[in-house]
Coordinates of C-alpha atoms in Angstrom, one line a residue:
Chain C
M15 CA 54.0 63.4 224.2
M16 CA 53.2 60.3 226.8
R17 CA 49.3 59.4 227.7
E18 CA 48.7 61.6 230.8
Y19 CA 47.0 57.7 232.3
Y20 CA 50.4 56.5 232.5
L21 CA 52.1 59.6 233.5
N22 CA 49.5 59.3 236.3
T23 CA 50.1 55.3 236.6
I24 CA 53.8 56.1 237.3
I25 CA 53.1 59.1 239.7
L26 CA 50.7 56.7 241.8
G27 CA 53.1 54.1 242.0
I28 CA 55.8 56.1 243.2
F29 CA 53.1 56.7 245.9
I30 CA 52.9 53.2 246.9
I31 CA 56.7 51.6 245.8
I32 CA 58.6 54.0 247.6
P33 CA 56.9 53.4 251.3
I34 CA 56.6 49.8 250.4
W35 CA 61.0 50.0 250.0
A36 CA 61.1 52.1 252.8
F37 CA 58.8 50.3 255.6
I38 CA 61.0 47.1 254.0
M39 CA 64.0 49.0 254.3
D40 CA 62.9 50.1 258.1
E41 CA 63.2 53.5 257.1
P42 CA 60.3 55.6 258.7
F43 CA 61.7 58.7 258.0
T44 CA 60.7 58.2 254.4
I45 CA 57.8 57.4 255.3
T46 CA 56.5 60.3 257.0
L47 CA 58.5 62.3 254.2
M48 CA 55.8 60.5 252.1
T49 CA 53.0 60.9 254.2
R50 CA 53.8 65.0 254.4
A51 CA 54.1 64.6 250.4
A52 CA 50.2 62.8 250.0
I53 CA 48.7 65.5 252.6
F54 CA 50.1 68.0 250.9
A55 CA 48.8 66.7 247.8
L56 CA 45.8 65.9 249.7
A57 CA 45.4 69.8 249.9
A58 CA 46.5 71.1 246.8
V59 CA 44.5 68.8 244.9
G60 CA 41.2 70.9 247.1
L61 CA 42.5 74.5 245.7
N62 CA 42.9 72.9 242.1
I63 CA 38.7 71.9 242.1
A64 CA 38.5 76.2 242.9
L65 CA 41.6 77.2 240.9
G66 CA 42.4 74.3 237.8
L67 CA 37.7 73.7 237.6
G68 CA 36.5 76.9 238.6
G69 CA 39.4 79.7 237.6
L70 CA 39.2 80.5 241.2
V71 CA 42.7 82.2 241.9
S72 CA 41.9 82.0 246.1
L73 CA 45.1 83.0 248.5
G74 CA 43.2 81.9 251.3
H75 CA 43.4 78.5 251.2
A76 CA 45.7 78.2 254.8
T77 CA 41.9 79.3 256.0
F78 CA 40.7 75.8 255.7
F79 CA 44.3 74.3 256.4
G80 CA 43.7 75.8 259.6
I81 CA 40.8 75.2 260.3
G82 CA 41.0 71.6 259.6
G83 CA 44.1 71.7 262.2
Y84 CA 42.3 73.6 264.8
S85 CA 39.6 71.0 264.8
M86 CA 41.8 67.9 265.3
G87 CA 43.6 70.4 267.8
I88 CA 40.3 71.7 269.7
L89 CA 39.3 68.3 270.0
A90 CA 42.4 66.3 270.8
Y91 CA 42.9 69.0 273.8
H92 CA 40.0 68.8 275.3
A93 CA 40.3 64.9 275.0
Q94 CA 43.9 64.7 276.3
T95 CA 42.8 67.3 279.2
F96 CA 39.8 65.5 280.0
T97 CA 38.0 68.7 279.6
P98 CA 35.0 69.5 278.2
L99 CA 34.9 71.2 274.4
M100 CA 31.0 73.4 275.5
E101 CA 28.6 72.3 278.1
W102 CA 26.0 74.4 277.2
P103 CA 23.6 74.0 275.8
I104 CA 24.5 70.3 275.8
L105 CA 27.6 68.6 276.8
V106 CA 30.2 68.1 274.1
S107 CA 33.6 67.0 275.2
G108 CA 36.6 66.4 272.9
S109 CA 38.0 63.8 270.9
K110 CA 40.8 61.0 269.8
L111 CA 38.7 59.8 267.3
M112 CA 40.0 60.2 263.2
P113 CA 36.9 59.6 261.4
L114 CA 35.0 61.7 263.6
I115 CA 37.9 64.9 263.8
W116 CA 38.0 64.4 260.1
I117 CA 34.2 64.6 260.1
N118 CA 34.0 67.7 262.0
A119 CA 37.6 69.4 259.6
V120 CA 34.9 69.1 256.6
I121 CA 31.6 70.4 258.5
M122 CA 33.8 73.4 259.7
S123 CA 35.4 73.9 256.2
A124 CA 32.1 74.0 254.5
V125 CA 30.4 76.1 256.3
A126 CA 33.7 79.1 256.6
G127 CA 33.9 77.7 252.6
L128 CA 30.2 78.7 252.0
L129 CA 30.8 82.7 254.4
I130 CA 33.4 83.2 253.0
G131 CA 32.5 82.4 249.0
I132 CA 29.9 84.2 249.4
L133 CA 31.3 87.2 250.1
S134 CA 34.4 86.9 247.8
L135 CA 32.3 85.8 244.4
R136 CA 31.1 89.3 244.3
T137 CA 34.6 90.4 243.2
S138 CA 37.0 88.8 240.9
G139 CA 40.4 89.1 239.3
V140 CA 42.6 90.4 241.7
Y141 CA 40.2 91.2 244.3
F142 CA 39.3 87.8 244.9
I143 CA 42.2 87.4 245.1
M144 CA 43.0 90.1 248.1
I145 CA 39.7 89.3 249.5
T146 CA 40.0 85.6 250.0
L147 CA 43.5 86.7 251.1
A148 CA 42.5 88.7 253.6
F149 CA 39.8 86.3 255.4
G150 CA 43.0 83.9 255.3
Q151 CA 45.1 87.0 257.7
M152 CA 41.8 87.6 259.8
F153 CA 41.8 83.8 260.7
F154 CA 46.0 83.8 261.4
F155 CA 45.7 86.5 263.6
F156 CA 42.9 85.0 265.2
S157 CA 44.5 82.3 265.9
I158 CA 47.5 83.9 267.5
S159 CA 45.6 85.9 270.0
W160 CA 43.6 82.7 270.7
S161 CA 45.3 81.7 274.0
A162 CA 42.8 79.1 274.9
Y163 CA 44.3 77.1 272.5
G164 CA 47.7 77.7 273.1
G165 CA 47.6 81.1 271.0
E166 CA 51.2 81.6 269.4
D167 CA 53.3 79.1 270.4
G168 CA 50.2 76.4 269.3
L169 CA 48.7 73.2 270.0
S170 CA 50.8 70.2 271.5
I171 CA 48.7 66.8 271.2
Y172 CA 51.1 64.0 272.8
I173 CA 49.3 60.9 271.4
R174 CA 48.4 60.3 268.0
N175 CA 44.4 60.2 267.2
S176 CA 43.3 57.0 266.6
F177 CA 41.6 55.0 263.8
P178 CA 39.6 51.7 264.4
G179 CA 41.6 49.0 263.6
L180 CA 44.9 50.4 263.0
N181 CA 47.7 51.6 265.3
T182 CA 48.3 55.2 263.5
L183 CA 51.6 55.9 265.7
V184 CA 53.4 53.2 263.1
P185 CA 54.1 55.5 260.0
I186 CA 53.5 53.2 257.8
H187 CA 49.0 52.4 259.3
Y188 CA 49.1 56.4 259.0
Y189 CA 50.5 56.9 255.8
T190 CA 48.1 54.0 254.3
L191 CA 44.9 56.2 255.5
C192 CA 46.3 58.9 254.1
I193 CA 46.7 57.7 251.0
T194 CA 43.7 56.0 250.9
L195 CA 42.2 59.2 251.6
L196 CA 43.9 61.1 248.9
C197 CA 42.8 58.1 246.4
A198 CA 39.6 58.4 247.4
V199 CA 39.1 62.1 246.9
L200 CA 41.3 62.0 243.5
W201 CA 38.6 59.4 242.3
I202 CA 35.5 61.5 243.2
N203 CA 37.7 64.3 241.7
S204 CA 38.0 63.0 238.1
R205 CA 34.4 62.0 238.5
L206 CA 33.8 65.7 238.8
I207 CA 35.5 66.8 236.5
K208 CA 33.7 64.9 233.5
S209 CA 29.8 65.2 235.6
P210 CA 27.3 67.7 234.3
F211 CA 28.5 69.8 237.3
G212 CA 32.0 69.6 236.2
I213 CA 30.9 70.9 232.2
A214 CA 28.9 73.9 233.6
L215 CA 31.9 74.6 236.1
N216 CA 34.1 74.6 233.3
A217 CA 32.2 76.6 231.2
A218 CA 31.5 79.4 234.0
R219 CA 35.6 79.7 234.3
Q220 CA 35.4 80.4 230.9
V221 CA 32.4 82.4 229.4
P222 CA 30.2 83.0 232.6
A223 CA 28.0 85.4 229.9
R224 CA 27.6 82.2 228.3
V225 CA 26.5 80.3 231.1
E226 CA 23.9 83.0 232.3
T227 CA 21.9 82.5 228.9
V228 CA 21.9 79.2 229.5
G229 CA 19.9 79.7 232.7
L230 CA 22.4 78.3 234.8
N231 CA 23.7 80.1 237.4
P232 CA 27.8 80.8 237.3
V233 CA 28.3 82.0 240.6
R234 CA 26.5 79.9 242.0
L235 CA 28.6 76.9 240.6
K236 CA 31.6 78.6 241.9
L237 CA 30.7 78.8 245.2
A238 CA 29.5 75.0 245.5
A239 CA 32.9 74.4 244.2
F240 CA 34.4 76.8 246.6
I241 CA 33.3 75.0 248.9
M242 CA 34.1 71.5 248.3
S243 CA 37.9 72.7 247.4
G244 CA 37.9 74.0 251.2
T245 CA 36.6 70.7 252.0
V246 CA 38.9 68.9 250.9
T247 CA 42.0 71.1 251.9
G248 CA 40.4 71.6 255.4
L249 CA 40.3 67.3 255.7
A250 CA 44.3 67.5 254.5
G251 CA 44.8 70.2 257.4
A252 CA 43.9 67.8 259.5
L253 CA 45.8 64.8 258.7
F254 CA 48.7 67.3 258.5
A255 CA 48.1 68.0 262.3
D256 CA 48.5 64.6 263.0
L257 CA 51.5 64.2 261.0
N258 CA 52.8 66.8 263.5
R259 CA 50.8 66.4 266.7
F260 CA 51.1 70.4 266.5
V261 CA 49.2 73.2 265.4
S262 CA 49.7 76.4 265.0
P263 CA 48.8 79.5 263.5
T264 CA 51.2 79.2 261.0
M265 CA 48.8 76.5 259.3
F266 CA 46.9 80.1 259.0
S267 CA 49.6 81.5 257.1
W268 CA 49.6 83.2 254.1
Q269 CA 53.1 81.6 253.2
T270 CA 51.1 77.8 253.5
S271 CA 48.5 79.7 250.7
G272 CA 51.2 79.9 249.1
E273 CA 52.6 77.0 249.1
I274 CA 49.8 75.2 248.9
M275 CA 49.1 77.4 245.0
V276 CA 52.5 76.6 244.0
F277 CA 52.4 72.8 244.6
V278 CA 49.4 73.4 241.8
I279 CA 51.3 75.7 239.5
I280 CA 55.0 73.1 239.7
G281 CA 52.6 70.0 238.8
G282 CA 49.9 71.8 236.5
V283 CA 46.7 73.8 237.1
G284 CA 43.2 72.4 236.4
R285 CA 45.3 68.8 235.7
L286 CA 44.2 65.8 238.4
F287 CA 47.6 65.3 239.0
G288 CA 49.2 68.5 239.1
P289 CA 48.7 69.1 242.3
V290 CA 50.4 65.9 243.3
V291 CA 53.3 65.8 241.2
G292 CA 53.4 69.4 242.8
A293 CA 54.0 68.4 246.1
L294 CA 55.9 65.4 245.5
V295 CA 58.3 67.7 243.5
F296 CA 58.0 70.5 246.8
V297 CA 58.9 68.0 249.4
A298 CA 61.9 66.0 247.9
L299 CA 63.7 69.5 246.9
E300 CA 62.2 70.4 250.4
H301 CA 64.5 66.8 251.9
W302 CA 67.2 67.3 249.4
L303 CA 67.9 70.7 249.3
G304 CA 66.7 72.1 251.9
G305 CA 70.1 69.3 253.5
L306 CA 72.1 71.4 251.3
S307 CA 71.3 75.1 252.4
D308 CA 69.1 77.0 254.5
F309 CA 67.9 79.4 251.1
W310 CA 66.8 76.2 249.3
H311 CA 63.6 78.3 248.5
I312 CA 66.2 79.6 245.6
Y313 CA 66.2 77.2 243.6
L314 CA 62.1 76.6 244.2
G315 CA 61.7 79.8 243.0
L316 CA 64.4 79.4 240.0
L317 CA 61.6 75.9 239.2
L318 CA 58.6 77.7 240.1
L319 CA 59.7 80.7 237.2
G320 CA 60.7 78.2 234.8
I321 CA 57.8 76.6 234.5
V322 CA 55.3 79.5 234.7
L323 CA 57.8 81.0 232.2
F324 CA 58.2 78.0 229.4
G325 CA 55.7 75.3 230.2
R326 CA 52.4 76.6 230.9
G327 CA 50.8 73.4 232.1
G328 CA 53.4 72.5 234.9
L329 CA 54.8 69.7 235.0
I330 CA 52.5 67.6 233.8
G331 CA 52.1 69.7 231.1
M332 CA 55.4 69.7 230.0
I333 CA 55.4 65.9 230.0
C334 CA 51.9 64.9 228.2
G335 CA 51.2 68.2 226.5
E336 CA 46.9 69.4 226.7
A337 CA 44.6 67.5 228.4
R338 CA 42.8 65.8 226.4
L339 CA 39.0 65.7 225.3
H340 CA 36.3 63.6 226.6
E341 CA 38.6 61.2 228.3
Chain F
M17 CA -3.5 90.6 220.9
N18 CA -2.0 87.4 221.8
N19 CA 0.3 86.1 219.5
I20 CA 3.0 88.7 220.3
V21 CA 5.6 86.7 221.8
L22 CA 8.2 89.4 222.7
S23 CA 7.4 92.9 223.3
T24 CA 9.1 95.8 224.7
K25 CA 7.6 99.4 225.3
G26 CA 9.3 102.9 225.4
L27 CA 12.8 101.1 226.0
T28 CA 14.9 103.7 226.8
K29 CA 18.9 103.4 228.0
H30 CA 21.4 106.2 228.7
F31 CA 25.2 105.9 229.0
G32 CA 25.9 109.4 230.1
A33 CA 25.0 111.6 228.0
L34 CA 24.9 109.0 225.0
S35 CA 21.5 107.4 224.5
A36 CA 21.8 104.1 223.4
S37 CA 18.8 103.2 223.2
K38 CA 15.4 106.0 222.5
N39 CA 12.2 104.9 223.6
I40 CA 12.2 101.8 221.6
T41 CA 8.6 99.7 220.9
L42 CA 8.4 97.1 219.3
D43 CA 7.4 93.2 219.2
L44 CA 7.9 89.9 217.8
R45 CA 4.7 87.6 217.0
V46 CA 4.6 83.9 216.5
G47 CA 6.2 82.2 213.8
E48 CA 8.4 85.3 212.0
I49 CA 11.6 86.7 211.9
H50 CA 11.6 90.2 212.6
A51 CA 15.0 92.0 211.8
I52 CA 16.9 94.9 213.3
I53 CA 18.9 96.4 211.2
G54 CA 21.1 100.2 211.3
P55 CA 24.3 101.6 210.9
N56 CA 26.9 100.8 213.5
G57 CA 26.8 102.2 216.7
A58 CA 23.2 102.1 216.1
G59 CA 22.3 101.1 219.3
K60 CA 21.6 97.0 218.0
S61 CA 23.0 95.1 220.9
T62 CA 22.1 97.5 224.0
F63 CA 19.0 97.0 222.4
I64 CA 19.1 93.0 222.3
S65 CA 21.0 93.1 225.9
Q66 CA 18.3 94.7 227.5
V67 CA 15.9 92.2 225.8
C68 CA 17.8 89.6 227.3
G69 CA 18.7 90.8 230.5
S70 CA 21.8 91.5 230.9
I71 CA 21.2 95.1 230.8
K72 CA 18.2 96.8 232.9
P73 CA 17.3 100.0 231.1
D74 CA 16.4 103.0 232.4
N75 CA 13.0 103.3 231.2
G76 CA 10.4 101.1 229.6
T77 CA 9.6 97.5 229.8
V78 CA 10.5 94.0 228.1
H79 CA 7.4 91.9 227.9
F80 CA 8.0 87.8 227.6
L81 CA 4.9 85.4 227.2
G82 CA 2.6 88.1 228.3
R83 CA 4.7 88.1 231.4
D84 CA 6.5 92.1 231.8
V85 CA 10.1 90.4 232.8
T86 CA 12.4 93.9 232.5
Q87 CA 13.3 93.3 236.2
E88 CA 14.2 89.6 235.8
T89 CA 18.0 88.4 235.4
V90 CA 19.4 86.8 232.6
R91 CA 19.0 83.7 233.8
D92 CA 15.2 83.8 234.4
R93 CA 14.5 84.8 230.9
A94 CA 16.4 82.1 229.8
Q95 CA 14.6 79.4 231.9
A96 CA 11.8 80.7 230.5
G97 CA 12.8 80.1 226.8
L98 CA 14.7 83.0 225.8
A99 CA 17.1 81.8 223.8
R100 CA 20.6 84.4 222.8
S101 CA 23.2 84.0 220.4
F102 CA 26.2 86.7 221.2
Q103 CA 27.3 88.6 218.4
I104 CA 31.1 88.5 219.0
S105 CA 31.1 84.0 220.0
A106 CA 31.0 83.0 224.0
L107 CA 32.0 79.8 224.1
A108 CA 34.2 77.6 226.2
M109 CA 36.6 77.8 223.5
E110 CA 39.2 74.6 225.4
D111 CA 35.7 72.3 226.1
S112 CA 34.8 70.3 222.7
V113 CA 32.1 71.4 220.8
L114 CA 30.1 68.3 221.3
Q115 CA 30.8 69.6 225.6
N116 CA 29.2 73.2 223.9
A117 CA 25.8 72.1 222.8
L118 CA 25.9 69.7 226.5
L119 CA 26.4 72.8 228.4
G120 CA 22.8 74.3 226.1
A121 CA 21.2 70.9 227.5
L122 CA 21.7 71.1 230.8
G123 CA 21.0 75.0 231.1
A124 CA 17.7 73.3 229.6
S125 CA 17.4 70.4 232.3
R126 CA 17.8 72.7 234.8
N127 CA 20.1 70.6 236.9
P128 CA 24.0 70.9 237.5
W129 CA 24.4 69.7 240.4
R130 CA 25.1 66.3 239.5
F131 CA 28.7 65.7 240.8
L132 CA 29.5 62.0 240.2
S133 CA 27.8 60.5 237.1
P134 CA 30.0 61.4 233.8
A135 CA 27.4 64.1 230.9
L136 CA 29.1 62.0 228.1
G137 CA 27.0 59.3 229.8
N138 CA 23.7 60.8 230.0
K139 CA 22.1 59.6 227.0
M140 CA 19.4 62.0 227.1
L141 CA 21.8 65.1 227.5
V142 CA 24.1 63.7 224.9
E143 CA 21.1 63.2 222.3
Q144 CA 19.7 66.5 222.8
A145 CA 23.0 68.0 222.4
K146 CA 23.7 66.2 218.9
H147 CA 20.6 66.8 217.5
A148 CA 21.1 70.3 218.0
L149 CA 24.8 70.2 216.5
D150 CA 23.3 67.7 213.9
R151 CA 20.8 71.0 212.7
V152 CA 23.3 73.5 212.4
G153 CA 25.5 70.8 210.5
L154 CA 28.8 70.5 213.5
S155 CA 28.4 66.9 214.5
D156 CA 31.2 65.7 212.1
H157 CA 33.0 68.4 214.2
A158 CA 32.0 67.3 217.5
N159 CA 34.9 65.9 219.2
K160 CA 37.4 69.3 218.0
R161 CA 37.9 72.0 220.6
A162 CA 35.8 74.7 219.7
S163 CA 39.3 77.0 219.4
E164 CA 39.7 74.8 216.7
L165 CA 36.8 75.9 215.0
S166 CA 36.5 78.3 212.1
H167 CA 35.0 81.7 212.5
G168 CA 31.7 80.8 210.7
Q169 CA 31.7 77.2 212.8
R170 CA 31.5 79.1 215.8
R171 CA 29.0 81.2 214.9
Q172 CA 26.6 77.5 213.6
L173 CA 28.0 76.4 217.7
E174 CA 26.1 79.3 219.0
V175 CA 22.9 78.5 217.4
G176 CA 23.4 75.2 218.0
I177 CA 23.4 76.2 221.8
A178 CA 20.6 78.5 221.3
L179 CA 18.4 75.0 219.6
T180 CA 19.6 73.1 222.8
L181 CA 17.1 75.0 224.7
S182 CA 14.6 74.7 222.8
P183 CA 13.5 78.4 223.3
K184 CA 10.4 80.0 222.6
A185 CA 11.9 83.2 221.1
F186 CA 15.5 83.3 219.8
V187 CA 17.7 86.7 219.6
M188 CA 20.0 86.5 217.4
D189 CA 23.0 88.7 216.8
E190 CA 24.9 88.7 213.4
P191 CA 24.6 84.8 212.8
M192 CA 25.7 85.2 209.6
A193 CA 28.5 87.2 210.7
G194 CA 32.0 86.3 209.2
L195 CA 30.1 83.0 207.1
G196 CA 31.0 83.3 203.8
F197 CA 28.4 83.3 201.2
E198 CA 28.1 79.8 201.3
G199 CA 27.8 79.5 204.4
S200 CA 25.3 82.5 204.6
M201 CA 23.3 81.0 202.2
K202 CA 22.9 77.9 204.6
M203 CA 22.1 79.5 207.7
T204 CA 20.3 81.7 205.4
S205 CA 17.7 78.6 204.3
F206 CA 18.2 77.5 208.1
L207 CA 16.7 80.4 209.7
N208 CA 14.0 80.3 207.2
R209 CA 12.6 76.7 208.9
L210 CA 13.7 77.9 211.8
R211 CA 11.2 80.6 212.2
Q212 CA 7.8 77.6 212.7
E213 CA 9.7 76.5 215.6
A214 CA 10.0 79.9 217.3
P215 CA 10.3 83.1 216.1
I216 CA 13.6 84.7 216.0
L217 CA 14.1 88.7 216.3
L218 CA 17.5 89.1 214.2
V219 CA 20.2 91.5 214.1
E220 CA 22.0 91.4 211.1
H221 CA 24.6 92.9 208.6
D222 CA 23.7 90.9 205.8
M223 CA 21.2 92.6 203.8
E224 CA 20.5 90.5 201.4
A225 CA 19.5 87.6 204.0
V226 CA 17.9 90.1 206.0
F227 CA 15.3 90.8 202.3
A228 CA 15.1 87.3 202.1
L229 CA 14.1 86.3 205.4
A230 CA 12.6 89.1 207.4
D231 CA 8.9 89.4 207.8
R232 CA 9.4 92.5 209.1
I233 CA 12.0 94.5 209.8
S234 CA 13.5 97.6 212.3
V235 CA 15.4 100.4 211.6
L236 CA 17.4 101.4 214.7
V237 CA 19.1 104.9 213.7
Y238 CA 21.3 106.7 217.1
G239 CA 19.0 104.8 219.1
E240 CA 15.8 105.4 218.3
V241 CA 13.1 103.3 215.7
I242 CA 12.9 105.5 212.3
A243 CA 10.9 102.5 210.8
T244 CA 9.4 99.8 211.1
G245 CA 7.5 97.5 208.2
T246 CA 7.6 94.4 205.4
V247 CA 10.5 94.1 203.3
E248 CA 9.2 96.6 201.2
E249 CA 7.6 98.8 202.5
I250 CA 11.4 99.6 204.6
R251 CA 12.7 99.6 200.8
A252 CA 10.6 102.2 199.7
D253 CA 11.1 104.5 202.2
P254 CA 12.4 107.1 201.7
Y255 CA 13.6 108.1 205.4
V256 CA 15.3 105.0 205.1
R257 CA 16.8 104.9 202.4
D258 CA 18.8 108.6 203.0
A259 CA 19.3 107.4 206.6
Y260 CA 20.5 103.8 206.0
L261 CA 20.2 102.3 202.8
G262 CA 21.6 104.4 200.5
E263 CA 20.7 105.3 197.2
E264 CA 21.6 102.2 195.6
L265 CA 19.3 100.2 196.6

């Protein structure tokens, strides 16, 4: 069995070497594919905080992905049409500045995470799955009917938003931004797992009764995890919208929630790099198999079935075995 | 009587037609081990759950350290210093023994909201956890997964976690269950010393251990305390012998 640390290094290596190779060979499409993989990975890393650490099977993470997307869409739309976002009580105008958009996406996702979390965490198991799904659908239908921002057609943003010092329209520049954010979040996540909060949350997933008898509140721990999880997926949503320069209700759809969860399951639930592997495999299959057949999801389904049946730790678990303790 | 740490008054609980607790009044005093014995289904665990707060009584009160805690949650009571060990081990099985003990230390510190610093790098928490493991004799297994522990070792870890809380009273649900002869002996002598730190409300099936340890015994039958007294009194009580202990004792 390979040490998980080495495998993680290899995966990170793939995310560095392929884009550099593509840059040298002048293959911008490959860079865009890797950007897509990095953003999906980020969204799934977010879900993994709730799912892997907190044991919260959220089928509504598209909510955050969409909120991130519309944060970008709405701010950029007002900036490109030179209309104010609101005039009362204070004048707020749109923005084409990525850091501002990201902060907005994170804050909005955190607020949504708090509200959805408070209500959803009263339930558990299948009811939790259903209630998070229901919230996702609410946002989905709301976005469809919100004609001010394109309704069903979505919003096109003509020029990618800007980041100080970079030309974000150059694929490798935008990729660098995305991969840097992914690495930063992975680093935070690796610390989080070992932190006092991580240990308490881990226990709250396994034995809530025990956590309560040592005087801690398992629901509050899970709520914090759910919010953090949502902010990361929300940030990914803002990046995804900027990658496509387009945001539509599809980002809120339950299929999106399902895909994010599939990334986590393929790679390995609760494993630091599980979502990253999952997203990479997904984008690779989407690219290669998608070129062969419109029905490539059949093969994805077979892969998922195989992993769920035979490799309970996802791909990472199959290669590295059970997670090590105290590492 | 200010040497009473924990007391219940008229504790009553029904599950449908079944009365699991009928008017249970008893107390736990400083420095003592108060054992609760009774046949299976006598309502011992239901009683313990009401004392610890995971089940709310229909009637009656629970006082802890002179305060009415009947309406307080499990967490409130734990923070006030009531430590419980479970009958069926409630451990984070995927985590290491040390991490399980750390959870207790974390609870005692009341601050799990530290996100970026590794818990194992926090000297105070680790010391506290290791000290507790040391006392229950699990230091050599600190790096094992809790799921790899034997049944008896899990019981020890249960008690170890309770120790990390430096509690004012222990509530232990069958700490000897499945320990084997030697393990039982060790646990008995350990609990014997532990009562100096904090009194113990002990539910136990191992009669030898109960008779060796208990300062007082309450006998619970069909949710009702039929007798409370010293070991000698309980042994001599004809009603208890009839209802529970059997003639051979």
